[in-house]
CSV table of C-alpha atoms in Angstrom, one decimal:
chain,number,residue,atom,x,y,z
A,1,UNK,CA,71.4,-120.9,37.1
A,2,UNK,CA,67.6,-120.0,35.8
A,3,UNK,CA,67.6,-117.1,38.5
A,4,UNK,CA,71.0,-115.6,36.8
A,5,UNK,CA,69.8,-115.5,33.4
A,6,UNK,CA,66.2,-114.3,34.9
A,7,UNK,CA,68.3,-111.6,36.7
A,8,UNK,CA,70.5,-110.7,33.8
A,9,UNK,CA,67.5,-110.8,31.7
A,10,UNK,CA,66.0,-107.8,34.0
A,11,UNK,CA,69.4,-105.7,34.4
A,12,UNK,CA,69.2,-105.7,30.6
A,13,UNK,CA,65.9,-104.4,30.3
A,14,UNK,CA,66.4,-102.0,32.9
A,15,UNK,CA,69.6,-100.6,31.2
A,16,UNK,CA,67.8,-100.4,27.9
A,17,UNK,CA,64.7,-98.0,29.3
A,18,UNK,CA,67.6,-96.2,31.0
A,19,UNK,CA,69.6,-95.5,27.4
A,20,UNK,CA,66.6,-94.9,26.2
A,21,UNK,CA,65.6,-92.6,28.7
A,22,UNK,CA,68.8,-90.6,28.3
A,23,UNK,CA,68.7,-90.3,24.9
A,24,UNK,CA,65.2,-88.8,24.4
A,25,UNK,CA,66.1,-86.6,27.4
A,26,UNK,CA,69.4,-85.6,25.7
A,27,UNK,CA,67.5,-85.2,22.3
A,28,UNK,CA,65.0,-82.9,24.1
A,29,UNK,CA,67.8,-80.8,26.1
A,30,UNK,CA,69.4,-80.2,22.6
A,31,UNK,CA,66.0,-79.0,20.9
A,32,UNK,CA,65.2,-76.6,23.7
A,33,UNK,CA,68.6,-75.1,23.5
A,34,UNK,CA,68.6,-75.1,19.3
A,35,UNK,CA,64.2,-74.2,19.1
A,36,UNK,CA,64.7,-70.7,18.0
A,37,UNK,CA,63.5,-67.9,15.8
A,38,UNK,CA,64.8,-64.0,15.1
A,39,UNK,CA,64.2,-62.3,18.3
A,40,UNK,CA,62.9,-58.8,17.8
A,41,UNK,CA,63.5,-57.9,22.1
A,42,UNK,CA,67.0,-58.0,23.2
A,43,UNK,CA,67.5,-60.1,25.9
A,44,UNK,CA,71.0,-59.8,27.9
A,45,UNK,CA,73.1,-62.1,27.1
A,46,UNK,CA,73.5,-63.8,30.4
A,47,UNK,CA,69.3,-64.2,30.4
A,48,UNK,CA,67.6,-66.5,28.7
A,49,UNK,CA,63.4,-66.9,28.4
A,50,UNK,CA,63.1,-70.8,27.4
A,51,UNK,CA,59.4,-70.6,27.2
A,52,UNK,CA,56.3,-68.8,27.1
A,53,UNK,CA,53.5,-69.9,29.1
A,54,UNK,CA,50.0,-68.6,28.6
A,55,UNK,CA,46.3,-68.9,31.3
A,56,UNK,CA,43.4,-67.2,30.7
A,57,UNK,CA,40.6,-66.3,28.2
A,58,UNK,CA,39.7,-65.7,24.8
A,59,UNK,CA,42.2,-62.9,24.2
A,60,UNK,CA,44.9,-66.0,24.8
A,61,UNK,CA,43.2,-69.3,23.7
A,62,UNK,CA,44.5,-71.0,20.5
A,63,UNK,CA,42.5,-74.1,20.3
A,64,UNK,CA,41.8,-75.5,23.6
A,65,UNK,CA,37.9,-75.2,23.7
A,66,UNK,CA,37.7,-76.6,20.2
A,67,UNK,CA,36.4,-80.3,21.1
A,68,UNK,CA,34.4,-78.6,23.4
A,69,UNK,CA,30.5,-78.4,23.5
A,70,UNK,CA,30.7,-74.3,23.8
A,71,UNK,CA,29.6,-71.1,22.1
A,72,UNK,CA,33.1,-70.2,23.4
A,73,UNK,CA,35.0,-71.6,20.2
A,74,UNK,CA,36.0,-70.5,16.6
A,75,UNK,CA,37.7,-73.2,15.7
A,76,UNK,CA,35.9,-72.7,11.9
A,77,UNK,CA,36.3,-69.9,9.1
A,78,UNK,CA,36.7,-67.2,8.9
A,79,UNK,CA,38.7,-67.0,11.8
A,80,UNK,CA,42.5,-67.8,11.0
A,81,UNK,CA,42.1,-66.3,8.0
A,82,UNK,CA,45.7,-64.4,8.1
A,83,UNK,CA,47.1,-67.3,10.2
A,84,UNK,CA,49.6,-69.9,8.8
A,85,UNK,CA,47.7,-71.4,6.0
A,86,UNK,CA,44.8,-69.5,6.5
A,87,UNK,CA,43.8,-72.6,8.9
A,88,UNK,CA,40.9,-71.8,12.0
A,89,UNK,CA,42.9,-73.4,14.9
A,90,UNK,CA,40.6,-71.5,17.7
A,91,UNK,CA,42.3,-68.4,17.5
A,92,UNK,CA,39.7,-65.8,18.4
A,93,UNK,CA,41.2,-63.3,15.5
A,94,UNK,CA,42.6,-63.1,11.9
A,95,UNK,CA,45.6,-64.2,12.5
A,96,UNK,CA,48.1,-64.7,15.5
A,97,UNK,CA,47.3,-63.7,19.1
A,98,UNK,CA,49.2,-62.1,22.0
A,99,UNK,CA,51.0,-65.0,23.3
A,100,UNK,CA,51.9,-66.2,19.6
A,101,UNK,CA,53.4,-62.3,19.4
A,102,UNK,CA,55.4,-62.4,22.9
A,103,UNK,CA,56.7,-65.8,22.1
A,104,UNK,CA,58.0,-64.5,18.2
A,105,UNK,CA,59.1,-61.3,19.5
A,106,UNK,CA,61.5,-63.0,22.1
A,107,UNK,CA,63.1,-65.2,19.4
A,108,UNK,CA,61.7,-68.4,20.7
A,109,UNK,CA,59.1,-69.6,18.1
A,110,UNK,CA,56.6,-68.6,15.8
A,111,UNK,CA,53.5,-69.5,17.8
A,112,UNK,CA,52.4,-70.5,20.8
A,113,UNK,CA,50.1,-73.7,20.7
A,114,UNK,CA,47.7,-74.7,22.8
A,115,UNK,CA,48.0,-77.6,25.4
A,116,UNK,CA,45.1,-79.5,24.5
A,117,UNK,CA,45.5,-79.6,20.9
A,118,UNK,CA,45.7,-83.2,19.3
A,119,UNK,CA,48.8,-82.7,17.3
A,120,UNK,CA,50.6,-81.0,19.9
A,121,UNK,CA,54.6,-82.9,20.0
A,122,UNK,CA,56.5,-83.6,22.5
A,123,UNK,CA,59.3,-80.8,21.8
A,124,UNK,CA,56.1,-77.8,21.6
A,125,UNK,CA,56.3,-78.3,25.8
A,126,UNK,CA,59.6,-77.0,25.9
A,127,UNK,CA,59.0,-73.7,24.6
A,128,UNK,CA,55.7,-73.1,26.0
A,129,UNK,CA,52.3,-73.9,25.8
A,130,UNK,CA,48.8,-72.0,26.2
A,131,UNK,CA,46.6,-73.3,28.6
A,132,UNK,CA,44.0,-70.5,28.2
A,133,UNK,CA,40.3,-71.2,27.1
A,134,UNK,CA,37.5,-69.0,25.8
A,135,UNK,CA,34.8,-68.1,28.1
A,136,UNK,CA,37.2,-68.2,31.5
A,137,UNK,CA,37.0,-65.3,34.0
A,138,UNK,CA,38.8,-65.2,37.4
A,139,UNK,CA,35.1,-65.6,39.1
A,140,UNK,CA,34.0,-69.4,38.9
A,141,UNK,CA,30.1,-68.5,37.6
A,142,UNK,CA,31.7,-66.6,34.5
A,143,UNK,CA,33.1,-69.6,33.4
A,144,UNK,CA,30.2,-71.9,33.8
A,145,UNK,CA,28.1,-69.4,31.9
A,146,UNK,CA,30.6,-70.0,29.0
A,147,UNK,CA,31.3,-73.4,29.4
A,148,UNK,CA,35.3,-73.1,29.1
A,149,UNK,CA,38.2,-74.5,31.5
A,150,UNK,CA,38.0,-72.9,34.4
A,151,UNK,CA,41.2,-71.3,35.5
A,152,UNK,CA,41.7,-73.6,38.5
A,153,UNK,CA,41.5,-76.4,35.7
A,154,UNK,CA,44.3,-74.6,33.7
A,155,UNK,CA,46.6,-75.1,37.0
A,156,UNK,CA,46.0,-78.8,37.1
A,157,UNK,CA,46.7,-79.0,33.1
A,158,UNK,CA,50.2,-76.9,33.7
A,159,UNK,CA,50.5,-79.9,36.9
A,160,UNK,CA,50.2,-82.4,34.3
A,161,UNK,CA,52.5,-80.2,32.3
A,162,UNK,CA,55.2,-80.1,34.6
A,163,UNK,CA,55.5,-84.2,35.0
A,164,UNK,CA,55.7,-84.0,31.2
A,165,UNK,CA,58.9,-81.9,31.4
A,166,UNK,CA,60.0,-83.8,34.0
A,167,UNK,CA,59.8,-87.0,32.2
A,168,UNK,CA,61.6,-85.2,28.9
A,169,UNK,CA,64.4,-83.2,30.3
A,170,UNK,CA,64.5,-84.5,34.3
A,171,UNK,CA,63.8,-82.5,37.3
A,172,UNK,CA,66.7,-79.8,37.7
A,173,UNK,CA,66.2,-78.6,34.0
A,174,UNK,CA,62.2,-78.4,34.4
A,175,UNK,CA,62.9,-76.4,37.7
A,176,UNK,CA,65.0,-74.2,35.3
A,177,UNK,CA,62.4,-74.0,32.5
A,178,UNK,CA,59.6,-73.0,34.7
A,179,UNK,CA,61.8,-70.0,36.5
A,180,UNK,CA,63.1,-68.5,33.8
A,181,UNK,CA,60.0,-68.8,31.4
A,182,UNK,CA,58.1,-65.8,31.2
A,183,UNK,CA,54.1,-66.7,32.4
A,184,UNK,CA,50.7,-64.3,31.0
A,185,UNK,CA,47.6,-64.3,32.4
A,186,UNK,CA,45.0,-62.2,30.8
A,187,UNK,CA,41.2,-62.5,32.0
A,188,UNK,CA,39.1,-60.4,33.7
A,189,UNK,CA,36.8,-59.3,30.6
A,190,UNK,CA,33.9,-61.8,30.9
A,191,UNK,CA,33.7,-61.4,34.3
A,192,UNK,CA,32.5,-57.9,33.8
A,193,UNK,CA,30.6,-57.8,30.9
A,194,UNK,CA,29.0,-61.6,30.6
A,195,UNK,CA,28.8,-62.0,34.6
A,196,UNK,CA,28.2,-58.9,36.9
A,197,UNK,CA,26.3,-56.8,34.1
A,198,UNK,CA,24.2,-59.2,32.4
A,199,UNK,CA,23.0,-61.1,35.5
A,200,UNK,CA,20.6,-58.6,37.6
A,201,UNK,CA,20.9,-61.3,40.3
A,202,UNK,CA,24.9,-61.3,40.4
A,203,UNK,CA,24.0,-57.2,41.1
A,204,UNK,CA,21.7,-58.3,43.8
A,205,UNK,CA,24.5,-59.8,45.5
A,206,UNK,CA,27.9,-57.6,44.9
A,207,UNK,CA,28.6,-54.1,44.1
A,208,UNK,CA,30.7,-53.3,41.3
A,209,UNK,CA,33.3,-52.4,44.4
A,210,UNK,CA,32.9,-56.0,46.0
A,211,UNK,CA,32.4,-57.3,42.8
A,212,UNK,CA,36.1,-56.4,41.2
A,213,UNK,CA,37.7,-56.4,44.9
A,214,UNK,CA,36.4,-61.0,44.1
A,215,UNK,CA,37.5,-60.8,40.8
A,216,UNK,CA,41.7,-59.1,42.1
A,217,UNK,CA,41.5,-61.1,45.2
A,218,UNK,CA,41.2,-64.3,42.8
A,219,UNK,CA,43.6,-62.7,40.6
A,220,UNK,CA,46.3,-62.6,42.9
A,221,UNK,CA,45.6,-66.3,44.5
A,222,UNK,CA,46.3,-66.9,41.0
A,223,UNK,CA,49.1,-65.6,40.5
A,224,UNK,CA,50.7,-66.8,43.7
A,225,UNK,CA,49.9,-70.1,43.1
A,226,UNK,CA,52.1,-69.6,40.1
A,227,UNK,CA,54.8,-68.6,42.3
A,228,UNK,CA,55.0,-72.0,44.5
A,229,UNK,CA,54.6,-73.9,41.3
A,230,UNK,CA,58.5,-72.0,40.7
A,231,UNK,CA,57.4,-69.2,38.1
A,232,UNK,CA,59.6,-66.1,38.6
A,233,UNK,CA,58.4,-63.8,35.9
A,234,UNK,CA,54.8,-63.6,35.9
A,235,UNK,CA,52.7,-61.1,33.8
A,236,UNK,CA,49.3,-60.3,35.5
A,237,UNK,CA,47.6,-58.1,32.9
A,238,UNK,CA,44.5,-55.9,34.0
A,239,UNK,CA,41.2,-56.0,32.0
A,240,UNK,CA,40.8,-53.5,28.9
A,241,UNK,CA,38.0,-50.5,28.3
A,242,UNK,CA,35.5,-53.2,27.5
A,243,UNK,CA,33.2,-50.6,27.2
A,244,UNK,CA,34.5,-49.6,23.7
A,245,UNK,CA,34.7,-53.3,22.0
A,246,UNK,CA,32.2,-52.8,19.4
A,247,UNK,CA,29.5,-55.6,20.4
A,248,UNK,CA,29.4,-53.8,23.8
A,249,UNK,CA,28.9,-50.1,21.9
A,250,UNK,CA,26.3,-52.1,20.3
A,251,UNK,CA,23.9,-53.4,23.6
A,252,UNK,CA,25.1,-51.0,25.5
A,253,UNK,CA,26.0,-48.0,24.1
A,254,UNK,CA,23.1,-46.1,22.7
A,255,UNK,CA,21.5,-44.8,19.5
A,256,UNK,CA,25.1,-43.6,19.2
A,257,UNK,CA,26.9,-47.0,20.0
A,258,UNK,CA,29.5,-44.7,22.4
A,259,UNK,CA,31.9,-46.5,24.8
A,260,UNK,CA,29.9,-47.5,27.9
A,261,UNK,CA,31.0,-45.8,30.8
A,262,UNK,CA,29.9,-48.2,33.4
A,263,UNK,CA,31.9,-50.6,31.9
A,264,UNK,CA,35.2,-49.4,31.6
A,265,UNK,CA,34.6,-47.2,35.1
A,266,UNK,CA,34.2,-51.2,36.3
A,267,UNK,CA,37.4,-52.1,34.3
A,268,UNK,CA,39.2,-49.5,35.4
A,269,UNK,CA,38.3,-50.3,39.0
A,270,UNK,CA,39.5,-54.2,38.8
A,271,UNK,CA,42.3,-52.8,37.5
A,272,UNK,CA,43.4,-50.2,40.6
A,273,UNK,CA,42.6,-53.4,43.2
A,274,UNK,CA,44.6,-55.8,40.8
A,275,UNK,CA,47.6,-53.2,40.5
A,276,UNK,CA,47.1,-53.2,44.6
A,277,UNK,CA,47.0,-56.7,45.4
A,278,UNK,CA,50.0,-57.6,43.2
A,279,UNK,CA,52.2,-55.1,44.8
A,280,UNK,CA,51.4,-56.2,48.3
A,281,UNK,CA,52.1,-60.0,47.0
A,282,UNK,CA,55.3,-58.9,45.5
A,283,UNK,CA,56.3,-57.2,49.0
A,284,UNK,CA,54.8,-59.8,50.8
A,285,UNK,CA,57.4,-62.4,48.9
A,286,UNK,CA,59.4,-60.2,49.0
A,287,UNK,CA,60.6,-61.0,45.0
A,288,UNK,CA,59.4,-58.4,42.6
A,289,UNK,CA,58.8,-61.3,40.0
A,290,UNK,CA,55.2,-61.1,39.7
A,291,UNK,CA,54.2,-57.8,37.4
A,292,UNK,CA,50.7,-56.3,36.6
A,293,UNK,CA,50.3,-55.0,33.2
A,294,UNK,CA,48.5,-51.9,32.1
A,295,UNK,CA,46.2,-53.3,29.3
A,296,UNK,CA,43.2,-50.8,29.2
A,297,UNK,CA,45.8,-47.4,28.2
A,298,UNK,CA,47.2,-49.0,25.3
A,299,UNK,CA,44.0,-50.4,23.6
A,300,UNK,CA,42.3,-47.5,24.4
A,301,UNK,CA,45.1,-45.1,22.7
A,302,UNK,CA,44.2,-47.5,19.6
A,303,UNK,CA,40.6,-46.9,19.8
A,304,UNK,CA,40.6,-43.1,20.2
A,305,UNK,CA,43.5,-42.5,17.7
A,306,UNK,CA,43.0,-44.9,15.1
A,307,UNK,CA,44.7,-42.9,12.8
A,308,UNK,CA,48.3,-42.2,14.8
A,309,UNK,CA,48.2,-46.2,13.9
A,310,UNK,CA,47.3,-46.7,10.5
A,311,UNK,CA,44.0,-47.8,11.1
A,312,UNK,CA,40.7,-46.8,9.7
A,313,UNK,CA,37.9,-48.2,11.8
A,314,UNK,CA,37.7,-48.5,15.4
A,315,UNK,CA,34.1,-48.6,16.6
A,316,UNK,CA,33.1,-52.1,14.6
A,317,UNK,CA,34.7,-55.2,13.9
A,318,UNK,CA,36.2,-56.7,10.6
A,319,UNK,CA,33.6,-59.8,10.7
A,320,UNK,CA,30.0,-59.0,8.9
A,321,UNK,CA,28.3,-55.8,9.8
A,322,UNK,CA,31.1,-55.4,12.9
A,323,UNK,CA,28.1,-54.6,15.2
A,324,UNK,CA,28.0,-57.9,17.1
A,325,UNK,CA,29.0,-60.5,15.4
A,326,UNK,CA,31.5,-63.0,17.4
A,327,UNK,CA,32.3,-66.8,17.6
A,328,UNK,CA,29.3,-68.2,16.3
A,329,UNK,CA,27.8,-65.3,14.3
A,330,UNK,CA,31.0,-64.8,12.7
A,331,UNK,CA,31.1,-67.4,10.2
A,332,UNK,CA,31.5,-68.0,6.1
A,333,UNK,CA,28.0,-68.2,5.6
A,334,UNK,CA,26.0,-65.6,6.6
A,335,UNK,CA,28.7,-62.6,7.0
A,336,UNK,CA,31.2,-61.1,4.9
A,337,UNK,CA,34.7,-60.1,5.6
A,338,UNK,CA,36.4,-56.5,5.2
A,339,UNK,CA,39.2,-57.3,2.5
A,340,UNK,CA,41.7,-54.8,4.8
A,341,UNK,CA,42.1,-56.6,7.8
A,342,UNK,CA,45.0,-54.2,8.4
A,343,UNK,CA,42.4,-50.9,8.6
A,344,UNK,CA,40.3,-52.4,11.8
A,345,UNK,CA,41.4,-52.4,15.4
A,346,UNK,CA,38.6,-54.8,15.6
A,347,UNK,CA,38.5,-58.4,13.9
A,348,UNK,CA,35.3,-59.7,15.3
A,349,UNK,CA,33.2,-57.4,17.7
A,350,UNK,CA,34.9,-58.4,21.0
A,351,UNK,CA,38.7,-59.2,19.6
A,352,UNK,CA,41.0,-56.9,18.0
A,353,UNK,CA,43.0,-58.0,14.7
A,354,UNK,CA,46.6,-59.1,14.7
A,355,UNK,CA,47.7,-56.1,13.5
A,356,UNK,CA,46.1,-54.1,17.0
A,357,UNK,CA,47.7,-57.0,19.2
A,358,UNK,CA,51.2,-56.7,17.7
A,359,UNK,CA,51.5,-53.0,18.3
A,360,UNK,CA,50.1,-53.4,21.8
A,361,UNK,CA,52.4,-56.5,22.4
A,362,UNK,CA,55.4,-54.2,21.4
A,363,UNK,CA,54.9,-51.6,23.9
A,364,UNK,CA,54.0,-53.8,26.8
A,365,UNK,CA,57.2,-55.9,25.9
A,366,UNK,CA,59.1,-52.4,25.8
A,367,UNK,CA,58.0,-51.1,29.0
A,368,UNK,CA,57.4,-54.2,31.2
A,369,UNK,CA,59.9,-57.0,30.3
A,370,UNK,CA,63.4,-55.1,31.3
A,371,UNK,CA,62.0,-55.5,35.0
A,372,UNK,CA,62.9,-59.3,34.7
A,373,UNK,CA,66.7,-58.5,34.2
C-alpha cells in the first residue's frame, strides 16, 4: 500500500515538472514568434531570421568585459551617452553598435545584449545574444595582451547557449533558431595594430604575409566551427583601414597624422586571404552559407568623403582632443565631449559613432543579406 502512494506520489511530481516544462516552453515559443520590432530590410515572406547572433571584438561587445579586470571595457560615462537612457552598458560608442543596428534593421528588436550581462532574461536568448568582448583578435596572444574572452571562449559560451535554448523551446526548434539566425563575426583589428605592429618580437617571428595568412586561417576554423554547431548564414567581415582610425593617425601617422600605409596595406592583405579561405570553405561544403564581408571600402568611403555623409570631422574622434583618447582615457573627468555627435565619423579614437555604423550597416545589409534567400 506505502509503495502505491510512494509511487503515485512520484508520477505526480514527475507530471507537474512536465506541465511545467510545457508551459514555459510554450510561453517561450509564443514570445519568439510575437518579439518583434519595424523591420527596415524586407525579408521574403517565406524567410524568417529569429535571431541575431554576434562573436568578436570591440566593434561588437555590449557589456561582456564589464566585470572584467581589463583596460578593454567602457562600461562608464561618457560612453552610452546617445544609448537608451544615456546608460554606459560597455558599448564602445555613443550610442548603439553594429549588431544592435542589424538586429533593428531586420525587425527583430531594438538591441542586441550581451550574453554575460547580469540582467540578461530568459526570452533575450531567443532573439540573439552578443558573445563578443573587447580586446579579442583571431590570434590567441592579441587577446591575452587585452585581457578579453578569447574567441574560442565565445564558442563554449554559445555551447552553453545552445542547452539554454534547448531547455526553453526543446531541441527541433533550437535546431531551427540556430539555422535560420543570421551569425557576425567581426575581429581582426587588434591583431594588427595591438599584436603584429606593436610587438617587435611578434615581427621577429611572422611576416605581415604569414602573419594575416594565421590570422584567415583562424578566421575560417572559426567560421566552420559555426557551421557544425548548425549556423547557415554566417557573416565573416574583413578588418577595416585601421590605418585611418584617428589614435593610429596619431602614433603612427606623422607630423601630419595621415592614414598609415602599413597598416591598412596589412588590412587589406587579411582581407584578400580571408575573402580566399571563405570561398574555398563555402566550395568545400559545398553550401554557400558562410559570406565574407567587405568592411574596409565602406568605412573608408566615410573617411575620405565625410561630407557625401553629412559629417564634418573624420580624422579625430568625438571624445576629448579625438587624438587618442579610448576606453580608459575617455572618461567624464578629464575630457570633454563634442556636443554634435552626428558631425564625427569617429566617437572615441578607435570606434566610429552610431551615426557611421548605421550607414555602413545599411549598405552591407543591402548588398550582402539577399544571398541568404
Amino acid at each position: 500500500m506505502e509503495r502505491r502512494r510512494s509511487g503515485h506520489r512520484i508520477n505526480s511530481y514527475f507530471c507537474r515538472t512536465s506541465s511545467t516544462i510545457l508551459f514555459w516552453r510554450t510561453f517561450f515559443l509564443v514570445l519568439l514568434f510575437t518579439t518583434t520590432t519595424n523591420a527596415l530590410v524586407k525579408i521574403p515572406k517565406n524567410k524568417t531570421v529569429p535571431a541575431v547572433i554576434v562573436f568578436g571584438d570591440s566593434i561588437v561587445d555590449a557589456g561582456n568585459n564589464d566585470d572584467m579586470i581589463t583596460e578593454a571595457r567602457c562600461d562608464y560615462a561618457p560612453y552610452g551617452i546617445d544609448f537608451d537612457g544615456g546608460v554606459a552598458t560597455g558599448r564602445f560608442s555613443n550610442g548603439k553598435v553594429p549588431g544592435d543596428i542589424v538586429a533593428e534593421e531586420l525587425g527583430i528588436k531594438s538591441n542586441i545584449p550581451a550574453y554575460r550581462d547580469p540582467n540578461l532574461k530568459p526570452e533575450d536568448l531567443l532573439t540573439g545574444v552578443t558573445f563578443a568582448s573587447g580586446g579579442a583578435g583571431y590570434v590567441p596572444l592579441t587577446t591575452k595582451i587585452a585581457g578579453g574572452i578569447p574567441l574560442p571562449q565565445q564558442l563554449k559560451y554559445f555551447e552553453e547557449y545552445i542547452k539554454k535554448l534547448k531547455g526553453m523551446v526543446g531541441e527541433e526548434r533550437t535546431k531551427f533558431i540556430i539555422k535560420n539566425s543570421l551569425f557576425v563575426v567581426i575581429s581582426g583589428s587588434n591583431d594588427i595594430v595591438n599584436n603584429f605592429f606593436a610587438l617587435p618580437p611578434v615581427q621577429l617571428h611572422y611576416t605581415v604575409a604569414s602573419f594575416t595568412a594565421l590570422m584567415a586561417d583562424n578566421a575560417r576554423s572559426f567560421a566552420q566551427t559555426l557551421y557544425g554547431y548548425g549556423a547557415r548564414r554566417i557573416l565573416v567581415f574583413g578588418a577595416p583601414p585601421i590605418g585611418c582610425v584617428p589614435s593610429q593617425r596619431t602614433v603612427a601617422g606623422g607630423p601630419t597624422r595621415d592614414c598609415v600605409a602599413r597598416f591598412n596595406d596589412a588590412s587589406k592583405l587579411f582581407n584578400t586571404k580571408l575573402s580566399a579561405n571563405i570561398d574555398v570553405l563555402s566550395r568545400t561544403l559545398r553550401d554557400p552559407t558562410i559570406i565574407y564581408i567587405d568592411i574596409y571600402s565602406p568605412l573608408l568611403d566615410l573617411i575620405l568623403n565625410p561630407h557625401q555623409y553629412g559629417f564634418k570631422v573624420a580624422n579625430k574622434g568625438c571624445c576629448g582632443t579625438g587624438l587618442i583618447e579610448v576606453t580608459a582615457l575617455c572618461n567624464n573627468y578629464t575630457a570633454s565631449v563634442c556636443p554634435i555627435r552626428s558631425d564625427y565619423v569617429f566617437w572615441d579614437s578607435f570606434h566610429p559613432t552610431e551615426k557611421a555604423y548605421r550607414i555602413i550597416v545599411a549598405k552591407l545589409l543591402d548588398r550582402y543579406l539577399n544571398r541568404f534567400f
